[in-house]
mmCIF file of C-alpha atoms (C1' of nucleotides) in Angstrom:
data_model
loop_
_atom_site.group_PDB
_atom_site.id
_atom_site.type_symbol
_atom_site.label_atom_id
_atom_site.label_comp_id
_atom_site.label_asym_id
_atom_site.label_seq_id
_atom_site.Cartn_x
_atom_site.Cartn_y
_atom_site.Cartn_z
ATOM 1 C CA MET A 181 0.193 -0.178 0.459
ATOM 2 C CA PRO A 182 2.394 2.926 -0.959
ATOM 3 C CA LEU A 183 -0.192 5.085 -0.522
ATOM 4 C CA PHE A 184 -0.317 8.856 1.753
ATOM 5 C CA THR A 185 -3.705 8.619 3.436
ATOM 6 C CA SER A 186 -5.269 9.962 6.755
ATOM 7 C CA THR A 187 -4.687 13.063 8.531
ATOM 8 C CA TYR A 188 -2.489 13.441 11.066
ATOM 9 C CA ILE A 189 -1.510 16.727 13.116
ATOM 10 C CA ASN A 190 2.544 16.384 15.175
ATOM 11 C CA LYS A 191 4.236 19.417 16.814
ATOM 12 C CA VAL A 192 6.461 21.683 15.377
ATOM 13 C CA ASP A 193 9.477 23.256 17.797
ATOM 14 C CA LYS A 194 11.172 25.852 17.521
ATOM 15 C CA LYS A 195 13.783 24.716 14.384
ATOM 16 C CA GLY A 196 11.336 23.662 12.368
ATOM 17 C CA ARG A 197 11.178 20.004 13.184
ATOM 18 C CA VAL A 198 8.560 17.811 12.998
ATOM 19 C CA SER A 199 7.695 14.409 12.803
ATOM 20 C CA VAL A 200 6.900 12.523 9.396
ATOM 21 C CA PRO A 201 3.345 10.159 10.325
ATOM 22 C CA ALA A 202 4.946 6.774 10.388
ATOM 23 C CA SER A 203 2.447 5.317 8.144
ATOM 24 C CA PHE A 204 3.847 8.421 5.952
ATOM 25 C CA ARG A 205 7.710 7.209 6.160
ATOM 26 C CA ALA A 206 6.389 3.611 5.950
ATOM 27 C CA THR A 207 5.156 4.795 1.883
ATOM 28 C CA ILE A 208 8.668 6.387 0.605
ATOM 29 C CA PRO A 209 11.037 4.208 -0.844
ATOM 30 C CA SER A 210 13.058 2.781 2.364
ATOM 31 C CA GLU A 211 16.611 3.287 0.104
ATOM 32 C CA ASP A 212 16.213 6.787 0.068
ATOM 33 C CA GLN A 213 13.932 8.772 3.263
ATOM 34 C CA SER A 214 13.479 11.621 1.966
ATOM 35 C CA VAL A 215 10.294 13.673 0.572
ATOM 36 C CA ALA A 216 10.046 16.771 -1.624
ATOM 37 C CA VAL A 217 8.123 19.149 -0.902
ATOM 38 C CA PHE A 218 7.467 22.334 -2.137
ATOM 39 C CA PRO A 219 4.315 25.806 -1.200
ATOM 40 C CA SER A 220 2.081 25.354 -3.060
ATOM 41 C CA LEU A 221 0.576 27.307 -5.581
ATOM 42 C CA VAL A 222 -2.719 27.415 -5.075
ATOM 43 C CA SER A 223 -2.829 27.037 -1.329
ATOM 44 C CA LYS A 224 -1.887 27.988 2.132
ATOM 45 C CA ALA A 225 -0.020 24.757 2.584
ATOM 46 C CA ILE A 226 2.908 22.370 1.508
ATOM 47 C CA GLU A 227 3.182 20.055 -0.802
ATOM 48 C CA GLY A 228 4.380 16.659 -0.498
ATOM 49 C CA PHE A 229 5.392 13.815 -2.104
ATOM 50 C CA ASP A 230 8.348 10.985 -2.626
ATOM 51 C CA CYS A 231 11.420 11.914 -4.584
ATOM 52 C CA SER A 232 10.671 9.994 -7.615
ATOM 53 C CA TYR A 233 7.492 11.674 -7.608
ATOM 54 C CA LEU A 234 9.685 14.262 -8.795
ATOM 55 C CA GLU A 235 10.089 12.506 -12.051
ATOM 56 C CA HIS A 236 6.648 12.315 -13.035
ATOM 57 C CA ILE A 237 6.102 15.934 -12.758
ATOM 58 C CA SER A 238 9.068 16.576 -14.684
ATOM 59 C CA GLU A 239 8.487 14.461 -17.406
ATOM 60 C CA ARG A 240 5.541 17.024 -18.086
ATOM 61 C CA LEU A 241 7.981 19.250 -19.241
ATOM 62 C CA ASN A 242 9.480 19.255 -22.952
ATOM 63 C CA ASN A 243 12.553 21.307 -21.830
ATOM 64 C CA TYR A 244 13.315 22.298 -25.063
ATOM 65 C CA GLU A 245 10.252 24.227 -25.603
ATOM 66 C CA MET A 246 11.509 25.391 -22.315
ATOM 67 C CA LEU A 247 14.362 27.026 -24.297
ATOM 68 C CA ILE A 248 11.861 28.948 -26.623
ATOM 69 C CA THR A 249 9.448 29.586 -24.170
ATOM 70 C CA PRO A 250 9.088 32.868 -22.322
ATOM 71 C CA ILE A 251 9.119 31.846 -18.024
ATOM 72 C CA GLN A 252 6.520 33.763 -17.581
ATOM 73 C CA LYS A 253 3.879 31.432 -20.783
ATOM 74 C CA GLN A 254 5.863 27.892 -19.098
ATOM 75 C CA GLU A 255 3.680 25.513 -17.620
ATOM 76 C CA PRO A 256 2.802 25.381 -13.472
ATOM 77 C CA ALA A 257 5.510 22.472 -13.850
ATOM 78 C CA ALA A 258 8.557 24.527 -14.610
ATOM 79 C CA LYS A 259 7.011 26.171 -10.978
ATOM 80 C CA ILE A 260 6.779 23.096 -9.463
ATOM 81 C CA LEU A 261 10.287 21.905 -9.657
ATOM 82 C CA SER A 262 11.918 25.407 -9.513
ATOM 83 C CA LYS A 263 10.800 25.738 -5.853
ATOM 84 C CA SER A 264 10.453 21.762 -4.499
ATOM 85 C CA ILE A 265 13.193 20.627 -2.337
ATOM 86 C CA THR A 266 14.425 17.168 -0.601
ATOM 87 C CA ILE A 267 14.497 16.813 2.545
ATOM 88 C CA SER A 268 15.726 13.867 4.192
ATOM 89 C CA ILE A 269 14.000 12.170 7.165
ATOM 90 C CA ASP A 270 16.045 11.787 9.835
ATOM 91 C CA ALA A 271 17.035 8.887 12.131
ATOM 92 C CA ASP A 272 13.805 9.451 14.444
ATOM 93 C CA GLY A 273 11.505 9.899 11.520
ATOM 94 C CA ARG A 274 11.664 13.789 11.826
ATOM 95 C CA ILE A 275 12.533 15.962 8.627
ATOM 96 C CA VAL A 276 13.054 20.416 9.325
ATOM 97 C CA LEU A 277 10.503 22.245 7.608
ATOM 98 C CA PRO A 278 12.816 25.887 5.870
ATOM 99 C CA GLN A 279 11.272 29.120 8.223
ATOM 100 C CA ASP A 280 9.890 30.272 4.777
ATOM 101 C CA PHE A 281 7.525 26.952 4.108
ATOM 102 C CA ILE A 282 6.500 27.177 7.174
ATOM 103 C CA LYS A 283 5.413 31.014 6.959
ATOM 104 C CA HIS A 284 3.646 30.238 3.456
ATOM 105 C CA ALA A 285 1.406 27.641 5.381
ATOM 106 C CA GLY A 286 1.238 29.856 8.865
ATOM 107 C CA ILE A 287 2.153 27.473 10.241
ATOM 108 C CA THR A 288 2.508 27.783 14.079
ATOM 109 C CA ASP A 289 2.960 25.261 16.767
ATOM 110 C CA ARG A 290 1.115 22.237 14.994
ATOM 111 C CA ALA A 291 1.197 20.557 11.139
ATOM 112 C CA LEU A 292 -1.282 18.281 10.242
ATOM 113 C CA PHE A 293 0.006 16.511 7.329
ATOM 114 C CA VAL A 294 -3.715 15.179 4.566
ATOM 115 C CA GLY A 295 -2.738 12.036 2.974
ATOM 116 C CA LEU A 296 -3.719 12.771 -0.644
ATOM 117 C CA GLY A 297 -2.989 9.405 -2.300
ATOM 118 C CA ARG A 298 0.283 9.292 -4.366
ATOM 119 C CA THR A 299 0.505 13.145 -2.349
ATOM 120 C CA PHE A 300 0.182 14.880 0.850
ATOM 121 C CA GLN A 301 0.141 18.461 2.427
ATOM 122 C CA ILE A 302 0.981 20.027 5.462
ATOM 123 C CA TRP A 303 -1.262 22.712 6.802
ATOM 124 C CA GLY A 304 -1.457 24.727 9.923
ATOM 125 C CA PRO A 305 -4.168 22.904 11.095
ATOM 126 C CA GLU A 306 -6.947 26.707 11.380
ATOM 127 C CA GLU A 307 -6.363 27.331 7.980
ATOM 128 C CA TYR A 308 -6.788 23.433 6.945
ATOM 129 C CA ASP A 309 -10.114 23.991 8.777
ATOM 130 C CA CYS A 310 -10.837 27.283 7.381
ATOM 131 C CA ALA A 311 -9.885 25.899 3.605
ATOM 132 C CA MET A 312 -12.009 23.083 4.036
ATOM 133 C CA ALA A 313 -14.752 25.153 5.568
ATOM 134 C CA GLN A 314 -14.863 27.285 2.243
ATOM 135 C CA GLY A 315 -16.367 25.087 -0.147
ATOM 136 C CA GLY A 316 -14.530 22.444 0.705
ATOM 137 C CA GLY A 317 -17.125 20.361 2.667
ATOM 138 C CA THR A 318 -19.092 17.842 1.046
ATOM 139 C CA MET B 5 -14.634 -13.355 -6.621
ATOM 140 C CA PRO B 6 -15.398 -13.419 -2.728
ATOM 141 C CA LEU B 7 -17.813 -10.332 -1.333
ATOM 142 C CA PHE B 8 -19.113 -8.959 1.421
ATOM 143 C CA THR B 9 -22.669 -10.720 2.697
ATOM 144 C CA SER B 10 -24.537 -10.703 5.857
ATOM 145 C CA THR B 11 -24.855 -8.658 9.338
ATOM 146 C CA TYR B 12 -22.492 -9.399 12.514
ATOM 147 C CA ILE B 13 -22.905 -8.304 16.018
ATOM 148 C CA ASN B 14 -18.909 -7.680 18.125
ATOM 149 C CA LYS B 15 -18.240 -6.891 20.460
ATOM 150 C CA VAL B 16 -16.009 -3.144 20.865
ATOM 151 C CA ASP B 17 -13.617 -3.097 24.171
ATOM 152 C CA LYS B 18 -12.904 -0.177 25.537
ATOM 153 C CA LYS B 19 -9.427 0.120 23.592
ATOM 154 C CA GLY B 20 -11.799 -0.051 20.300
ATOM 155 C CA ARG B 21 -10.257 -3.512 19.971
ATOM 156 C CA VAL B 22 -12.882 -5.884 17.736
ATOM 157 C CA SER B 23 -13.331 -8.639 15.688
ATOM 158 C CA VAL B 24 -13.802 -8.699 12.290
ATOM 159 C CA PRO B 25 -16.157 -11.322 11.544
ATOM 160 C CA ALA B 26 -14.873 -14.900 9.784
ATOM 161 C CA SER B 27 -16.476 -14.451 6.811
ATOM 162 C CA PHE B 28 -15.102 -11.147 5.818
ATOM 163 C CA ARG B 29 -11.865 -12.204 6.666
ATOM 164 C CA ALA B 30 -12.566 -14.535 4.402
ATOM 165 C CA THR B 31 -12.844 -11.810 1.581
ATOM 166 C CA ILE B 32 -10.068 -10.117 2.160
ATOM 167 C CA PRO B 33 -7.082 -11.432 0.980
ATOM 168 C CA SER B 34 -4.391 -13.987 2.299
ATOM 169 C CA GLU B 35 -1.188 -11.537 1.355
ATOM 170 C CA ASP B 36 -2.332 -8.287 3.335
ATOM 171 C CA GLN B 37 -4.184 -9.251 6.266
ATOM 172 C CA SER B 38 -5.910 -5.693 6.135
ATOM 173 C CA VAL B 39 -8.445 -3.312 5.469
ATOM 174 C CA ALA B 40 -8.525 0.260 4.338
ATOM 175 C CA VAL B 41 -12.126 2.572 6.428
ATOM 176 C CA PHE B 42 -12.947 6.058 6.722
ATOM 177 C CA PRO B 43 -16.033 8.246 8.467
ATOM 178 C CA SER B 44 -18.888 7.375 5.731
ATOM 179 C CA LEU B 45 -19.433 11.449 3.967
ATOM 180 C CA VAL B 46 -23.236 10.570 4.297
ATOM 181 C CA SER B 47 -23.725 8.228 7.334
ATOM 182 C CA LYS B 48 -22.793 7.903 10.827
ATOM 183 C CA ALA B 49 -21.485 5.124 9.747
ATOM 184 C CA ILE B 50 -17.188 3.531 8.666
ATOM 185 C CA GLU B 51 -16.568 2.276 5.621
ATOM 186 C CA GLY B 52 -14.400 -0.214 4.722
ATOM 187 C CA PHE B 53 -12.885 -2.401 2.082
ATOM 188 C CA ASP B 54 -10.027 -4.804 1.080
ATOM 189 C CA CYS B 55 -7.018 -2.183 0.176
ATOM 190 C CA SER B 56 -6.434 -2.616 -3.022
ATOM 191 C CA TYR B 57 -9.521 -0.726 -3.681
ATOM 192 C CA LEU B 58 -8.705 2.368 -1.835
ATOM 193 C CA GLU B 59 -6.147 2.013 -4.899
ATOM 194 C CA HIS B 60 -8.883 2.101 -7.619
ATOM 195 C CA ILE B 61 -9.769 5.070 -5.708
ATOM 196 C CA SER B 62 -6.745 6.894 -5.966
ATOM 197 C CA GLU B 63 -6.439 5.996 -9.124
ATOM 198 C CA ARG B 64 -9.459 8.630 -9.500
ATOM 199 C CA LEU B 65 -7.670 10.965 -8.575
ATOM 200 C CA ASN B 66 -4.922 13.338 -11.385
ATOM 201 C CA ASN B 67 -2.363 14.406 -8.166
ATOM 202 C CA TYR B 68 -1.014 16.305 -10.469
ATOM 203 C CA GLU B 69 -4.057 18.009 -11.683
ATOM 204 C CA MET B 70 -4.806 18.479 -7.628
ATOM 205 C CA LEU B 71 -1.361 19.995 -7.298
ATOM 206 C CA ILE B 72 -2.721 22.978 -9.207
ATOM 207 C CA THR B 73 -6.240 22.228 -8.588
ATOM 208 C CA PRO B 74 -7.390 24.475 -5.027
ATOM 209 C CA ILE B 75 -8.544 21.538 -2.359
ATOM 210 C CA GLN B 76 -11.987 23.226 -1.881
ATOM 211 C CA LYS B 77 -12.540 22.499 -5.469
ATOM 212 C CA GLN B 78 -11.115 18.947 -5.416
ATOM 213 C CA GLU B 79 -13.553 15.788 -5.496
ATOM 214 C CA PRO B 80 -14.464 13.850 -3.084
ATOM 215 C CA ALA B 81 -12.002 10.757 -3.410
ATOM 216 C CA ALA B 82 -9.474 13.660 -2.444
ATOM 217 C CA LYS B 83 -10.968 13.775 0.625
ATOM 218 C CA ILE B 84 -11.901 10.204 1.127
ATOM 219 C CA LEU B 85 -8.315 9.585 0.766
ATOM 220 C CA SER B 86 -7.851 12.611 3.286
ATOM 221 C CA LYS B 87 -9.402 10.935 5.761
ATOM 222 C CA SER B 88 -9.094 6.584 5.707
ATOM 223 C CA ILE B 89 -6.582 4.755 7.752
ATOM 224 C CA THR B 90 -5.763 1.044 6.330
ATOM 225 C CA ILE B 91 -5.699 -1.218 9.729
ATOM 226 C CA SER B 92 -4.064 -4.478 9.994
ATOM 227 C CA ILE B 93 -5.404 -7.703 11.224
ATOM 228 C CA ASP B 94 -3.789 -9.198 14.220
ATOM 229 C CA ALA B 95 -3.580 -12.785 14.091
ATOM 230 C CA ASP B 96 -6.574 -13.297 16.141
ATOM 231 C CA GLY B 97 -8.847 -12.089 13.531
ATOM 232 C CA ARG B 98 -9.038 -8.129 14.871
ATOM 233 C CA ILE B 99 -8.886 -4.270 14.020
ATOM 234 C CA VAL B 100 -8.210 -0.781 16.409
ATOM 235 C CA LEU B 101 -11.182 1.051 15.140
ATOM 236 C CA PRO B 102 -9.443 4.971 16.329
ATOM 237 C CA GLN B 103 -11.878 6.775 18.623
ATOM 238 C CA ASP B 104 -12.984 9.615 16.517
ATOM 239 C CA PHE B 105 -14.725 6.901 13.913
ATOM 240 C CA ILE B 106 -15.892 5.422 16.615
ATOM 241 C CA LYS B 107 -17.314 8.753 17.764
ATOM 242 C CA HIS B 108 -18.483 9.726 13.679
ATOM 243 C CA ALA B 109 -21.028 5.562 13.602
ATOM 244 C CA GLY B 110 -21.934 6.682 18.051
ATOM 245 C CA ILE B 111 -20.100 3.004 19.247
ATOM 246 C CA THR B 112 -20.497 2.252 22.259
ATOM 247 C CA ASP B 113 -20.093 -1.357 23.275
ATOM 248 C CA ARG B 114 -20.832 -3.530 20.326
ATOM 249 C CA ALA B 115 -20.324 -3.130 16.289
ATOM 250 C CA LEU B 116 -22.708 -3.770 13.567
ATOM 251 C CA PHE B 117 -20.848 -5.166 10.638
ATOM 252 C CA VAL B 118 -22.979 -5.112 7.908
ATOM 253 C CA GLY B 119 -21.826 -6.614 4.065
ATOM 254 C CA LEU B 120 -22.225 -4.997 0.681
ATOM 255 C CA GLY B 121 -21.279 -6.211 -1.254
ATOM 256 C CA ARG B 122 -17.464 -4.641 -2.055
ATOM 257 C CA THR B 123 -17.624 -2.942 0.770
ATOM 258 C CA PHE B 124 -19.144 -3.331 3.904
ATOM 259 C CA GLN B 125 -19.955 -1.056 6.593
ATOM 260 C CA ILE B 126 -19.254 -0.603 10.926
ATOM 261 C CA TRP B 127 -22.315 1.235 12.242
ATOM 262 C CA GLY B 128 -23.655 1.344 15.773
ATOM 263 C CA PRO B 129 -26.465 -1.332 16.264
ATOM 264 C CA GLU B 130 -28.732 1.496 17.323
ATOM 265 C CA GLU B 131 -27.862 4.298 14.578
ATOM 266 C CA TYR B 132 -28.577 1.303 12.094
ATOM 267 C CA ASP B 133 -32.112 0.541 12.892
ATOM 268 C CA CYS B 134 -32.426 4.300 13.029
ATOM 269 C CA ALA B 135 -31.115 5.259 9.797
ATOM 270 C CA MET B 136 -33.344 2.137 8.539
ATOM 271 C CA ALA B 137 -36.144 3.057 9.590
ATOM 272 C CA GLN B 138 -36.347 6.834 8.640
ATOM 273 C CA GLY B 139 -36.385 5.325 4.424
ATOM 274 C CA GLY B 140 -33.660 3.105 4.508
ATOM 275 C CA GLY B 141 -35.167 0.229 4.647
ATOM 276 C CA THR B 142 -35.509 -1.910 1.275
ATOM 277 C "C1'" DT C 115 33.474 32.635 19.014
ATOM 278 C "C1'" DA C 116 28.502 32.998 17.830
ATOM 279 C "C1'" DC C 117 25.242 30.149 15.120
ATOM 280 C "C1'" DA C 118 22.762 27.496 12.342
ATOM 281 C "C1'" DG C 119 22.425 22.811 10.952
ATOM 282 C "C1'" DT C 120 22.472 17.486 12.156
ATOM 283 C "C1'" DA C 121 23.088 13.225 14.551
ATOM 284 C "C1'" DC C 122 22.354 12.115 18.961
ATOM 285 C "C1'" DC C 123 20.194 9.926 23.490
ATOM 286 C "C1'" DA C 124 16.519 9.555 26.775
ATOM 287 C "C1'" DT C 125 11.582 9.552 28.460
ATOM 288 C "C1'" DG C 126 6.493 9.072 28.197
ATOM 289 C "C1'" DT C 127 2.839 7.538 26.051
ATOM 290 C "C1'" DT C 128 0.034 4.974 22.499
ATOM 291 C "C1'" DA C 129 -0.257 1.380 20.327
ATOM 292 C "C1'" DT C 130 0.267 -3.549 18.912
ATOM 293 C "C1'" DT C 131 1.292 -7.735 19.814
ATOM 294 C "C1'" DC C 132 1.381 -12.296 22.511
ATOM 295 C "C1'" DC C 133 -1.058 -15.711 25.657
ATOM 296 C "C1'" DA C 134 -5.154 -17.565 28.312
ATOM 297 C "C1'" DT C 135 -10.145 -19.108 28.161
ATOM 298 C "C1'" DA C 136 -14.891 -19.564 27.163
ATOM 299 C "C1'" DA C 137 -18.415 -20.704 23.649
ATOM 300 C "C1'" DG C 138 -20.335 -22.312 19.651
ATOM 301 C "C1'" DT C 139 -19.682 -25.221 15.946
ATOM 302 C "C1'" DA C 140 -18.556 -29.148 13.209
ATOM 303 C "C1'" DT C 141 -16.515 -34.382 12.953
ATOM 304 C "C1'" DG C 142 -15.531 -38.776 14.404
ATOM 305 C "C1'" DC C 143 -17.016 -42.909 16.074
ATOM 306 C "C1'" DA C 144 -20.167 -45.964 18.573
ATOM 307 C "C1'" DT D 211 -28.475 -41.082 16.513
ATOM 308 C "C1'" DG D 212 -26.004 -39.906 20.746
ATOM 309 C "C1'" DC D 213 -22.269 -38.480 22.283
ATOM 310 C "C1'" DA D 214 -16.976 -37.350 22.563
ATOM 311 C "C1'" DT D 215 -13.240 -35.107 20.378
ATOM 312 C "C1'" DA D 216 -11.177 -31.668 17.828
ATOM 313 C "C1'" DC D 217 -11.625 -26.542 15.739
ATOM 314 C "C1'" DT D 218 -13.013 -22.103 14.770
ATOM 315 C "C1'" DT D 219 -14.634 -17.949 16.623
ATOM 316 C "C1'" DA D 220 -15.058 -14.217 19.725
ATOM 317 C "C1'" DT D 221 -13.312 -11.636 23.539
ATOM 318 C "C1'" DG D 222 -10.251 -10.030 27.793
ATOM 319 C "C1'" DG D 223 -5.841 -9.271 30.056
ATOM 320 C "C1'" DA D 224 -1.214 -8.052 29.991
ATOM 321 C "C1'" DA D 225 3.912 -7.734 28.038
ATOM 322 C "C1'" DT D 226 6.012 -5.645 24.628
ATOM 323 C "C1'" DA D 227 7.176 -2.578 20.603
ATOM 324 C "C1'" DA D 228 6.955 2.085 18.099
ATOM 325 C "C1'" DC D 229 5.846 6.438 18.637
ATOM 326 C "C1'" DA D 230 6.332 11.275 19.100
ATOM 327 C "C1'" DT D 231 8.670 14.642 21.295
ATOM 328 C "C1'" DG D 232 11.942 17.009 24.429
ATOM 329 C "C1'" DG D 233 16.725 17.834 25.192
ATOM 330 C "C1'" DT D 234 21.750 18.021 24.506
ATOM 331 C "C1'" DA D 235 25.941 17.010 22.225
ATOM 332 C "C1'" DC D 236 28.933 17.627 17.667
ATOM 333 C "C1'" DT D 237 29.353 19.593 13.043
ATOM 334 C "C1'" DG D 238 31.173 22.848 10.008
ATOM 335 C "C1'" DT D 239 30.958 27.792 8.754
ATOM 336 C "C1'" DA D 240 30.894 32.907 8.637
#
DNA sequence: TACAGTACCATGTTATTCCATAAGTATGCA
DNA sequence: TGCATACTTATGGAATAACATGGTACTGTA
């Protein structure tokens, strides 16, 4: 079951250190205990996935086309790649989120991990509730 | 293909532990003795199915589209994934239901398993009778 | 030397595994 | 057909392992 599912809330310390939910770690190949993340283009959240998914995003780009296309007209995939970083998961199962990512998501002391199958998101709990209340409810 | 059928009532202990009906276990592939469950989006019940069905739901999502679509506009499949957990069935044929799932279904000390073919539901017996009385009965 | 980043260790809590028992069901034999 | 035996199933409790989290020590860098 290589899917990210469920939601978890973990604490974030002053240095931006936070535990990755154990079930998320289980879906990441044990060889490269690391994840790729970038600030969402459309939400106050951090998007995340395992690193192999980066290649999947890259395949959407025709890199030659990019050479002759103004940056304003380039695909979202280009923007995603330019904003993504890979973070390694330490021996205790934690990652350190960059301060600007934390700021983008409005995270203070707690992080909400949302599993979405092949990808996941990291939210500030309050921001997530707020976003879901604005039409996310079914 | 084996199907979930019939209904069973089993006891739930203080920790949320409950036996999965033997006939349900028989319909789950013996390799991964586990089930996926989530709080129903439309009922006071817990929805359940074998894990391969979770992948089926995941395939409904285009995760790349998700990266450029606000969460408020995402389809129900995203919500299901974000609420689903996979629970392994222990050596004694039991699972542990999370407290918030139990609360959602109004379960106290007994759980009603309802077979629905490819999927099943877990209800509090009283809530089920009540729901069936309100026009659900066929 | 001060700082940021990283690795290491320690602890309380929660979840999982193991063992034991009882009840019910099917099986075999006289 | 009646009775005894062996299984499966459901359930309760206790031992064990995993997880999340806070803190400290080490590393390199400005």
